[in-house]
PDB file of C-alpha atoms in Angstrom:
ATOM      1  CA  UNK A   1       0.000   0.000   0.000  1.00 76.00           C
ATOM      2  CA  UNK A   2       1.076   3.792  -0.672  1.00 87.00           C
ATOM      3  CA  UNK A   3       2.445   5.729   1.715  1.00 92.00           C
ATOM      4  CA  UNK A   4       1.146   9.017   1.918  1.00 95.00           C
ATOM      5  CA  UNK A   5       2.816  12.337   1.676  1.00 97.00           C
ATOM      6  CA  UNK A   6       1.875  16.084   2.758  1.00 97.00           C
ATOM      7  CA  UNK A   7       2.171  18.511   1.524  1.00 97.00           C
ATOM      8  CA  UNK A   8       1.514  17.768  -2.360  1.00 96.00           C
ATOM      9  CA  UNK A   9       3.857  20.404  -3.262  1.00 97.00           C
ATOM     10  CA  UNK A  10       5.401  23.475  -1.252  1.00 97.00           C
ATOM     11  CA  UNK A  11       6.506  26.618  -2.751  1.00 97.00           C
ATOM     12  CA  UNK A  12       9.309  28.266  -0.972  1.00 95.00           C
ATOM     13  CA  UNK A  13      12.134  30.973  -0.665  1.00 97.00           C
ATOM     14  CA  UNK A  14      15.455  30.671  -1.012  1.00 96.00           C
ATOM     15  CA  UNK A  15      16.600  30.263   2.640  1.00 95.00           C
ATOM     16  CA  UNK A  16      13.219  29.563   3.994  1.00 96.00           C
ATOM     17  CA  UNK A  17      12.844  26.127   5.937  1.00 96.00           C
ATOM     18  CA  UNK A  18      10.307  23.518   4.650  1.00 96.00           C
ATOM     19  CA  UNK A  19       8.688  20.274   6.436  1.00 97.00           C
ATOM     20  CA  UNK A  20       7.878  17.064   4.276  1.00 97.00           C
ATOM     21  CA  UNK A  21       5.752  14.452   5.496  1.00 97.00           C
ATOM     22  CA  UNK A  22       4.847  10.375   4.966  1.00 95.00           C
ATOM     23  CA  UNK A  23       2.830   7.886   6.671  1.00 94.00           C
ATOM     24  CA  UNK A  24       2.070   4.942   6.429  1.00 89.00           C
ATOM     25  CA  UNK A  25      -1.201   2.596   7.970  1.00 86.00           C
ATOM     26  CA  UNK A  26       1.591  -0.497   7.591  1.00 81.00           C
ATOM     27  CA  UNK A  27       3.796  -1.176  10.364  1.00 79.00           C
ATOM     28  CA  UNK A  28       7.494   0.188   9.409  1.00 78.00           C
ATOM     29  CA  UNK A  29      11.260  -1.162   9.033  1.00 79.00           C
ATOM     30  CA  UNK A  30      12.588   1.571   7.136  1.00 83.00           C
ATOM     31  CA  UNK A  31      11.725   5.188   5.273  1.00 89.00           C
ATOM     32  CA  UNK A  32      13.680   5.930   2.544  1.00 89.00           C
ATOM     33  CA  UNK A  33      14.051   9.591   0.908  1.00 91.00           C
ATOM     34  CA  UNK A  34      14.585  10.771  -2.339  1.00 92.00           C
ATOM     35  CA  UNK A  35      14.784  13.823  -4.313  1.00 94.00           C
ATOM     36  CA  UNK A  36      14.093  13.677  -8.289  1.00 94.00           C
ATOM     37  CA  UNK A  37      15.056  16.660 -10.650  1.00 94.00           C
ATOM     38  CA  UNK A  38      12.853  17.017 -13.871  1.00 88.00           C
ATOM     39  CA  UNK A  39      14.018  14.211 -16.245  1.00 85.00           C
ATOM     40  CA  UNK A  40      16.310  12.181 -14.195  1.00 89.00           C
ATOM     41  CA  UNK A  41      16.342   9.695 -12.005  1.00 87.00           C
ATOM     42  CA  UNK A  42      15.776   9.872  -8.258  1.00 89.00           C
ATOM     43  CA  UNK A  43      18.364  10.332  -6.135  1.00 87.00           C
ATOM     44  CA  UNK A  44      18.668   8.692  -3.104  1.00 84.00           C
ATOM     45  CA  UNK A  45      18.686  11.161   0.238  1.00 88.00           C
ATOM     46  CA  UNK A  46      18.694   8.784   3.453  1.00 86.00           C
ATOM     47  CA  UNK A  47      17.245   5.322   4.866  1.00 84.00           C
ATOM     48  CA  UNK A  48      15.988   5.544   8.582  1.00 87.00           C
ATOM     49  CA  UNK A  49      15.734   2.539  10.064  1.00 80.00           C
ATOM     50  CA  UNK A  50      13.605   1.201  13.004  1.00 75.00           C
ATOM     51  CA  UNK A  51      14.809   2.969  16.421  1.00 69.00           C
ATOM     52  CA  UNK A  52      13.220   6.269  16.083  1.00 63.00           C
ATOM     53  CA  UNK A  53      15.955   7.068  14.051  1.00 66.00           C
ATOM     54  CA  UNK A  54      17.290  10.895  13.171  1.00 65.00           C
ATOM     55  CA  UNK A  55      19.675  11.283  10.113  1.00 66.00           C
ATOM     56  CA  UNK A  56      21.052  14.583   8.715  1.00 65.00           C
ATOM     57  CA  UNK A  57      22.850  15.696   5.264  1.00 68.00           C
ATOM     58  CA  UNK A  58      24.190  19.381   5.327  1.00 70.00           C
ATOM     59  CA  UNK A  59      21.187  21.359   5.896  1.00 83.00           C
ATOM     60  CA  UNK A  60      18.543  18.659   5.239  1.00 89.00           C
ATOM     61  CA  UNK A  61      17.244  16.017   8.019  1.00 90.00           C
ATOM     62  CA  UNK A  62      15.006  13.601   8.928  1.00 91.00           C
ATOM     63  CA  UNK A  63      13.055  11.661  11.195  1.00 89.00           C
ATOM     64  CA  UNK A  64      11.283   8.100  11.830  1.00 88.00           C
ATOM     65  CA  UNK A  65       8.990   7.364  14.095  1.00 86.00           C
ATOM     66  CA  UNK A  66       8.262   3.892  13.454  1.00 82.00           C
ATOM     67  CA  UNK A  67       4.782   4.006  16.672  1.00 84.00           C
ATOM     68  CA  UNK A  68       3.421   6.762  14.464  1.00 85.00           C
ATOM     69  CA  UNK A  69       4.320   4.851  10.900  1.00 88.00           C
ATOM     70  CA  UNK A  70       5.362   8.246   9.614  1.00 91.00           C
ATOM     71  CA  UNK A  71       8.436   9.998   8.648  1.00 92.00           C
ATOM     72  CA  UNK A  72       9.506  14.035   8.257  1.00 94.00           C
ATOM     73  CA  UNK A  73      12.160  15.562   5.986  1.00 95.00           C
ATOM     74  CA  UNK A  74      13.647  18.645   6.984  1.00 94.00           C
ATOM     75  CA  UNK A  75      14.707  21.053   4.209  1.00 94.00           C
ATOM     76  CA  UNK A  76      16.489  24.165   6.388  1.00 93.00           C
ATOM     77  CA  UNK A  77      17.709  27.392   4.493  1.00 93.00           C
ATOM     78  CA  UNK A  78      16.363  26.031   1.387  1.00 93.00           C
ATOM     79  CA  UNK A  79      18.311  26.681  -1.696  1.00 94.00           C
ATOM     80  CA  UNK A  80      17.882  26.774  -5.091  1.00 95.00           C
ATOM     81  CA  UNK A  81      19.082  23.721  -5.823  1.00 94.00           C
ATOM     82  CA  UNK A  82      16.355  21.948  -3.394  1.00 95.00           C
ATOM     83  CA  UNK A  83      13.904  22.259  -6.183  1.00 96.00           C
ATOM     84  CA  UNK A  84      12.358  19.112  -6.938  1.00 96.00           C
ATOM     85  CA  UNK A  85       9.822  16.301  -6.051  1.00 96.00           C
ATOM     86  CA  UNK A  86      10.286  14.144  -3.209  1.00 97.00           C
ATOM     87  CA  UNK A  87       9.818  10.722  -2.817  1.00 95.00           C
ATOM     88  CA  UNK A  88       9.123   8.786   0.535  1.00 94.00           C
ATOM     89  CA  UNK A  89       9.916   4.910   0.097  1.00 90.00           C
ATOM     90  CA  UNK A  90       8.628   2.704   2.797  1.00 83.00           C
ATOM     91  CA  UNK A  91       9.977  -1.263   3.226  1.00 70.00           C
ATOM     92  CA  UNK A  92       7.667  -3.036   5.630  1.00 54.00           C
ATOM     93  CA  UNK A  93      10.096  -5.198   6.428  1.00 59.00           C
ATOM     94  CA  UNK A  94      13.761  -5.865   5.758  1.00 56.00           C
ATOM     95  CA  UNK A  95      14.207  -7.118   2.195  1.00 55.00           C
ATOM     96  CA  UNK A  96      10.526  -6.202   1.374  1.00 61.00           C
ATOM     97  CA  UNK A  97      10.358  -4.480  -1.916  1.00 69.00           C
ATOM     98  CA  UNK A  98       9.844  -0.690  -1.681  1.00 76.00           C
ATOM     99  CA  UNK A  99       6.881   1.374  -2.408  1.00 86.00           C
ATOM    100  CA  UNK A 100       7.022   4.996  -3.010  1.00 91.00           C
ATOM    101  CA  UNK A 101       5.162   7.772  -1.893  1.00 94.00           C
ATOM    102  CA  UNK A 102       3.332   9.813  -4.424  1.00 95.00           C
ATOM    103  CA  UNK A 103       6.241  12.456  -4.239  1.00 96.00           C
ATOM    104  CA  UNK A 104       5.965  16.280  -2.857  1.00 97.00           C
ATOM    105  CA  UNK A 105       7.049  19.076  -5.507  1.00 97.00           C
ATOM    106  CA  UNK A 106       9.096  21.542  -3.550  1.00 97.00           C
ATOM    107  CA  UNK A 107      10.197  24.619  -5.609  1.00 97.00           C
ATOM    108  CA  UNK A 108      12.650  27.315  -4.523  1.00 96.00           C
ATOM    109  CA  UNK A 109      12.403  30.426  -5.827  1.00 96.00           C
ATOM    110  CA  UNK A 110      15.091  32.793  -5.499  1.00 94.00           C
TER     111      UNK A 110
ATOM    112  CA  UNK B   1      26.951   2.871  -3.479  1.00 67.00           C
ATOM    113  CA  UNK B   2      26.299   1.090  -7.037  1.00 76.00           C
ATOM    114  CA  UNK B   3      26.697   3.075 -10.171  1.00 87.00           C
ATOM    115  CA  UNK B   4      24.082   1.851 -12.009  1.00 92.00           C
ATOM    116  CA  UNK B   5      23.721   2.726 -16.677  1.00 94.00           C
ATOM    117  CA  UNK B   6      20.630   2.481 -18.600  1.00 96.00           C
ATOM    118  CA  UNK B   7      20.315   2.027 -22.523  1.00 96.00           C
ATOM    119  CA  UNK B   8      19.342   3.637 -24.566  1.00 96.00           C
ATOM    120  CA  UNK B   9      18.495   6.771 -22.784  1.00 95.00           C
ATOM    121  CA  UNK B  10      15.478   7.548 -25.201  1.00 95.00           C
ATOM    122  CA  UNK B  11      14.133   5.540 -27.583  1.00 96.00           C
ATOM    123  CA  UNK B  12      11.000   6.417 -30.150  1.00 96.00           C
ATOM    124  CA  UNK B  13       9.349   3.704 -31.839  1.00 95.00           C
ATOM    125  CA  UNK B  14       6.195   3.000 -34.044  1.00 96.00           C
ATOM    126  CA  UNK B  15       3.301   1.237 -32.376  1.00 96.00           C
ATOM    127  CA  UNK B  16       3.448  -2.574 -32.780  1.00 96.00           C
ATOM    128  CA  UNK B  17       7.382  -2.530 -32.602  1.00 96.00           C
ATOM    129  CA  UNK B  18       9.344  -4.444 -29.757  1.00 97.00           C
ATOM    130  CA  UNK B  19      11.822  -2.348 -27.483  1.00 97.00           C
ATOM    131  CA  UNK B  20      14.627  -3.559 -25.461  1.00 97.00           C
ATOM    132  CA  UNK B  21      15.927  -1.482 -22.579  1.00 97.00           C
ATOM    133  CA  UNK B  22      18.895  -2.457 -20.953  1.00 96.00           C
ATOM    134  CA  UNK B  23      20.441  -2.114 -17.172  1.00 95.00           C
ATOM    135  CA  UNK B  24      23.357  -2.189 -16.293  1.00 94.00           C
ATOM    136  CA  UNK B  25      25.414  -2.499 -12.392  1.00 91.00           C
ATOM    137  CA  UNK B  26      29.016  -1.088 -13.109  1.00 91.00           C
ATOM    138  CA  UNK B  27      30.425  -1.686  -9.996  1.00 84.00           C
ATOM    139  CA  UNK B  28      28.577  -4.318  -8.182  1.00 80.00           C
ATOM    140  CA  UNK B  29      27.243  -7.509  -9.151  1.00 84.00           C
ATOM    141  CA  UNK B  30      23.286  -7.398  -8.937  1.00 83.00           C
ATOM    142  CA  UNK B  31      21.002 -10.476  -7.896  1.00 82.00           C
ATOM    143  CA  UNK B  32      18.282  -8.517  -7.605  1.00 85.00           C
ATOM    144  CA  UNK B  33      17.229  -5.284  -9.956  1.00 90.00           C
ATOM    145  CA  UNK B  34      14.105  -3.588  -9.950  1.00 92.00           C
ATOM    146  CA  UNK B  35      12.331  -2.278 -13.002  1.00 95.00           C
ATOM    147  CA  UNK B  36      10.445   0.863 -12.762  1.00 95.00           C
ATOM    148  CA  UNK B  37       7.380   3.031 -14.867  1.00 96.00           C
ATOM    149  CA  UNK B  38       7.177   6.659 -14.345  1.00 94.00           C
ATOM    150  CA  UNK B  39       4.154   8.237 -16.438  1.00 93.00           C
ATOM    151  CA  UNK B  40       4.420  12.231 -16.066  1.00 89.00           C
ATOM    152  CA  UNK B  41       3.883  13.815 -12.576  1.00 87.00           C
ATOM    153  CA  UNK B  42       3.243  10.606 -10.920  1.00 91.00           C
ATOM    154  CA  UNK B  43       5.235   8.356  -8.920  1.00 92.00           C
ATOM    155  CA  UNK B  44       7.412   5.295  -9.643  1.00 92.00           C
ATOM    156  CA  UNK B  45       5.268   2.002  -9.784  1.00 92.00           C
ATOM    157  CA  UNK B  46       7.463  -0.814  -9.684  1.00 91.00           C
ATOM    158  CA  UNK B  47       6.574  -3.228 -12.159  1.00 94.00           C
ATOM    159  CA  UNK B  48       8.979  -6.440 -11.653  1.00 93.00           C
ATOM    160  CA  UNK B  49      11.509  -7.517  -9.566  1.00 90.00           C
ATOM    161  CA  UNK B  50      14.201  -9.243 -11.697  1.00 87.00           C
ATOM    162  CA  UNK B  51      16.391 -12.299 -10.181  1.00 83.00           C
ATOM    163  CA  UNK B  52      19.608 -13.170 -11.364  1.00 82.00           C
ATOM    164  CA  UNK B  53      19.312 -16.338 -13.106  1.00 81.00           C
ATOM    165  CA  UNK B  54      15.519 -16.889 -12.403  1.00 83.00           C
ATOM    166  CA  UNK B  55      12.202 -15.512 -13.527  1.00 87.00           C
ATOM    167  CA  UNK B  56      11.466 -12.803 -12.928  1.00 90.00           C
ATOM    168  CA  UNK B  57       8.315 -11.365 -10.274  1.00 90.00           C
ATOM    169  CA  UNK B  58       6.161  -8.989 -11.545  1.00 93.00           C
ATOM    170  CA  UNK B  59       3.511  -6.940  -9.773  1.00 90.00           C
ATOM    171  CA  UNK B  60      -0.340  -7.433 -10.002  1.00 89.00           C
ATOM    172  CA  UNK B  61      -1.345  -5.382 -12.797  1.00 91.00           C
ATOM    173  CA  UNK B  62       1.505  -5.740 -15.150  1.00 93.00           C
ATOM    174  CA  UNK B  63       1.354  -8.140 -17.886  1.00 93.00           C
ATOM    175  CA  UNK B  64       4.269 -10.638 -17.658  1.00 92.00           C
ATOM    176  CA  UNK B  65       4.186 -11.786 -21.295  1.00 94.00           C
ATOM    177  CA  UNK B  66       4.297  -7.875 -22.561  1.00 96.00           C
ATOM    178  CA  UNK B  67       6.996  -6.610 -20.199  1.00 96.00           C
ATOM    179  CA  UNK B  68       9.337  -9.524 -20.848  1.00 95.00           C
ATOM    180  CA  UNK B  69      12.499  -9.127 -17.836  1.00 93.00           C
ATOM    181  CA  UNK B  70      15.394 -11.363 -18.719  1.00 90.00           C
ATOM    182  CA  UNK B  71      18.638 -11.053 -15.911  1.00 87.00           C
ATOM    183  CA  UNK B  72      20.994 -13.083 -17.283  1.00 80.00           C
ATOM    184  CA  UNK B  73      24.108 -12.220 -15.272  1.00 87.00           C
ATOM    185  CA  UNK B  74      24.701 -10.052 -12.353  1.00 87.00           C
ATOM    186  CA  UNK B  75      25.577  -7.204 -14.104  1.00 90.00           C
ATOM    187  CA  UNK B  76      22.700  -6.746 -16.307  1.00 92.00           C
ATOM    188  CA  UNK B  77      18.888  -6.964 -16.783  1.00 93.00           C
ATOM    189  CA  UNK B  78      17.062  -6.537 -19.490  1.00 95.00           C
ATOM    190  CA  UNK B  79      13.244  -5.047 -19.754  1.00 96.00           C
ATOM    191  CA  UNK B  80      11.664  -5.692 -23.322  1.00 97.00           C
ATOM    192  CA  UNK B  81       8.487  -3.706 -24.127  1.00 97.00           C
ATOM    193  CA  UNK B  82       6.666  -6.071 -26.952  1.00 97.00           C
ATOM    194  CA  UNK B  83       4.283  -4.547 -29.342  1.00 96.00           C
ATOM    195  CA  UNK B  84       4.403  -1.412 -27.497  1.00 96.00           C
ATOM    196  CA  UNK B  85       1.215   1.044 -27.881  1.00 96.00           C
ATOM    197  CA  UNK B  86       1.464   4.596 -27.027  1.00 96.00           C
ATOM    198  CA  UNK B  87      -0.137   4.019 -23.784  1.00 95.00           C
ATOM    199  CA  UNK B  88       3.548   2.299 -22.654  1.00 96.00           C
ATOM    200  CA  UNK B  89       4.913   5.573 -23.645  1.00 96.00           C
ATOM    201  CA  UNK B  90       6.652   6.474 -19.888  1.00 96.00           C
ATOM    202  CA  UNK B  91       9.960   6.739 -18.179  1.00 95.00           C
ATOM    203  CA  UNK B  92      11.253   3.200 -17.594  1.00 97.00           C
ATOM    204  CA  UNK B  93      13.856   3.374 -14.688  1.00 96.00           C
ATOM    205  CA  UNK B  94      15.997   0.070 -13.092  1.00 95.00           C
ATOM    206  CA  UNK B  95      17.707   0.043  -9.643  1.00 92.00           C
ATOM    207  CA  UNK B  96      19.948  -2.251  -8.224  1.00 89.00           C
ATOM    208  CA  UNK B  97      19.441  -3.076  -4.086  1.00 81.00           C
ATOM    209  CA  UNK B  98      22.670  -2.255  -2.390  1.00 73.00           C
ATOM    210  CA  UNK B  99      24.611  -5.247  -0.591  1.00 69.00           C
ATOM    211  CA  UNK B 100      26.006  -5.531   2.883  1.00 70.00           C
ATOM    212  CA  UNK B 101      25.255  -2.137   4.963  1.00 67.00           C
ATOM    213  CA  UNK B 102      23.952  -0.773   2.320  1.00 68.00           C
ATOM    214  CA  UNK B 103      21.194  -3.344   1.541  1.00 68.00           C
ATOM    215  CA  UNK B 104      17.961  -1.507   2.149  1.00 67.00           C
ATOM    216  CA  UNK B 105      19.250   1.304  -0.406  1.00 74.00           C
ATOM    217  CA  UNK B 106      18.371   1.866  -3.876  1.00 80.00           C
ATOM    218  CA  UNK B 107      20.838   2.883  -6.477  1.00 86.00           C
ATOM    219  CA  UNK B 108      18.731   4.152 -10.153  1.00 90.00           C
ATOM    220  CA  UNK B 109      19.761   4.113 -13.203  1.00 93.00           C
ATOM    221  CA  UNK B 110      19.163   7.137 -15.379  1.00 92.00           C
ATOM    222  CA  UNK B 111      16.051   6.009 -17.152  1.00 94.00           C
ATOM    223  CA  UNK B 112      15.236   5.448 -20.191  1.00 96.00           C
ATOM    224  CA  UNK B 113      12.237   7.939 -21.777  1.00 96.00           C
ATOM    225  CA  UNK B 114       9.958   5.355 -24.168  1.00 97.00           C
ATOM    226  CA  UNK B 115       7.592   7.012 -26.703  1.00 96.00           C
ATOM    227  CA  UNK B 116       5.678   5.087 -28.766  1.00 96.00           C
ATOM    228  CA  UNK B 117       3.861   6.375 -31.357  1.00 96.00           C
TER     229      UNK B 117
END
């Protein structure tokens, strides 16, 4: 089943902060994150695994809260090159096959 | 993490014709690839897990027989759309599942953009 993501898309600033969101009614081993330009192929972000896990890449972060079944991505001082739709992936259980969210379009404008 | 090649990158075709996509891990050998459909502004929808020297599983929806996955060694898979129509026009996309640490990861390729008309 689909995990589902809020906001559909977000329209920010550069340097403004931004909050991504995905849940799931499945219980959770893993979130996975990923950001996909216009074109290409996604890019993977981070993996959080079971443990209420908190994982971080420059200015962007995230958390798991595997009670809840949901995970947050946090985009801080957004920049330009944020832009882009972002994908949750959620693994029920370890070596389940993913399924991805139906993606978030963030756009910074400068 | 994997470094992953897809080919061709685009391909256009006339409805009715056959198209073979490849995939291709660089760096890693693959048991397991996954084979992707992107249609515009939606999400990926996996359509078959390929196995490295076994048939391949394909997801409820997705005609096996159409979608024909062959992974012949652990370096490549191969998706073949047969008598495409120009509703299998999409963005077909392969990853390969990390190993070790880095099993629950995903590594894409860089799609391939099918348009069939």
């Amino acid at each position: 089943q689909q995990p589902v993501q809020s906001p559909q898309a977000v329209i920010l600033r550069e340097g403004e902060d931004a909050v991504i969101n995905c849940s799931s009614s499945k219980a959770l081993y893993s979130v996975h994150w990923y950001r996909q330009k216009h074109g290409e192929a996604p890019v993977f972000l981070m993996i959080l695994l079971k443990g209420g896990e908190q994982k971080g890449h420059e200015k962007i972060s995230a958390s798991f809260n595997e009670k809840k079944q949901q995970s947050s991505l946090y985009l801080t001082a957004s920049q330009l090159s944020y832009s882009g739709t972002y994908f949750c992936g959620t693994g029920p259980s370890y070596g389940q096959n993913f399924v991805f969210g139906p993606g978030t379009r963030l756009s910074v404008l400068p | 993490g994997a470094v992953v090649s897809q080919h061709p990158s685009w391909v256009i075709c006339k409805s009715g014709t056959s198209v073979k996509i490849e995939c291709r891990s660089l760096d890693f050998q693959a048991t397991t690839m996954f084979w992707y459909r992107q249609f515009p502004k939606q999400s990926l929808m996996l359509m078959a897990t390929s196995n490295e020297g076994s048939k391949a599983t394909y997801e409820q929806g997705v005609e096996k027989d159409k979608f024909l996955i062959n992974h012949a060694s652990l370096t490549l898979s191969t998706l073949t759309v047969t008598s495409a129509h120009p509703e299998d026009s999409s963005f077909y996309i392969c990853s390969v599942r990390g190993g070790g640490r880095s099993y629950n990861e995903q590594f894409f390729g860089p799609g391939t953009r099918l348009t069939v008309l």
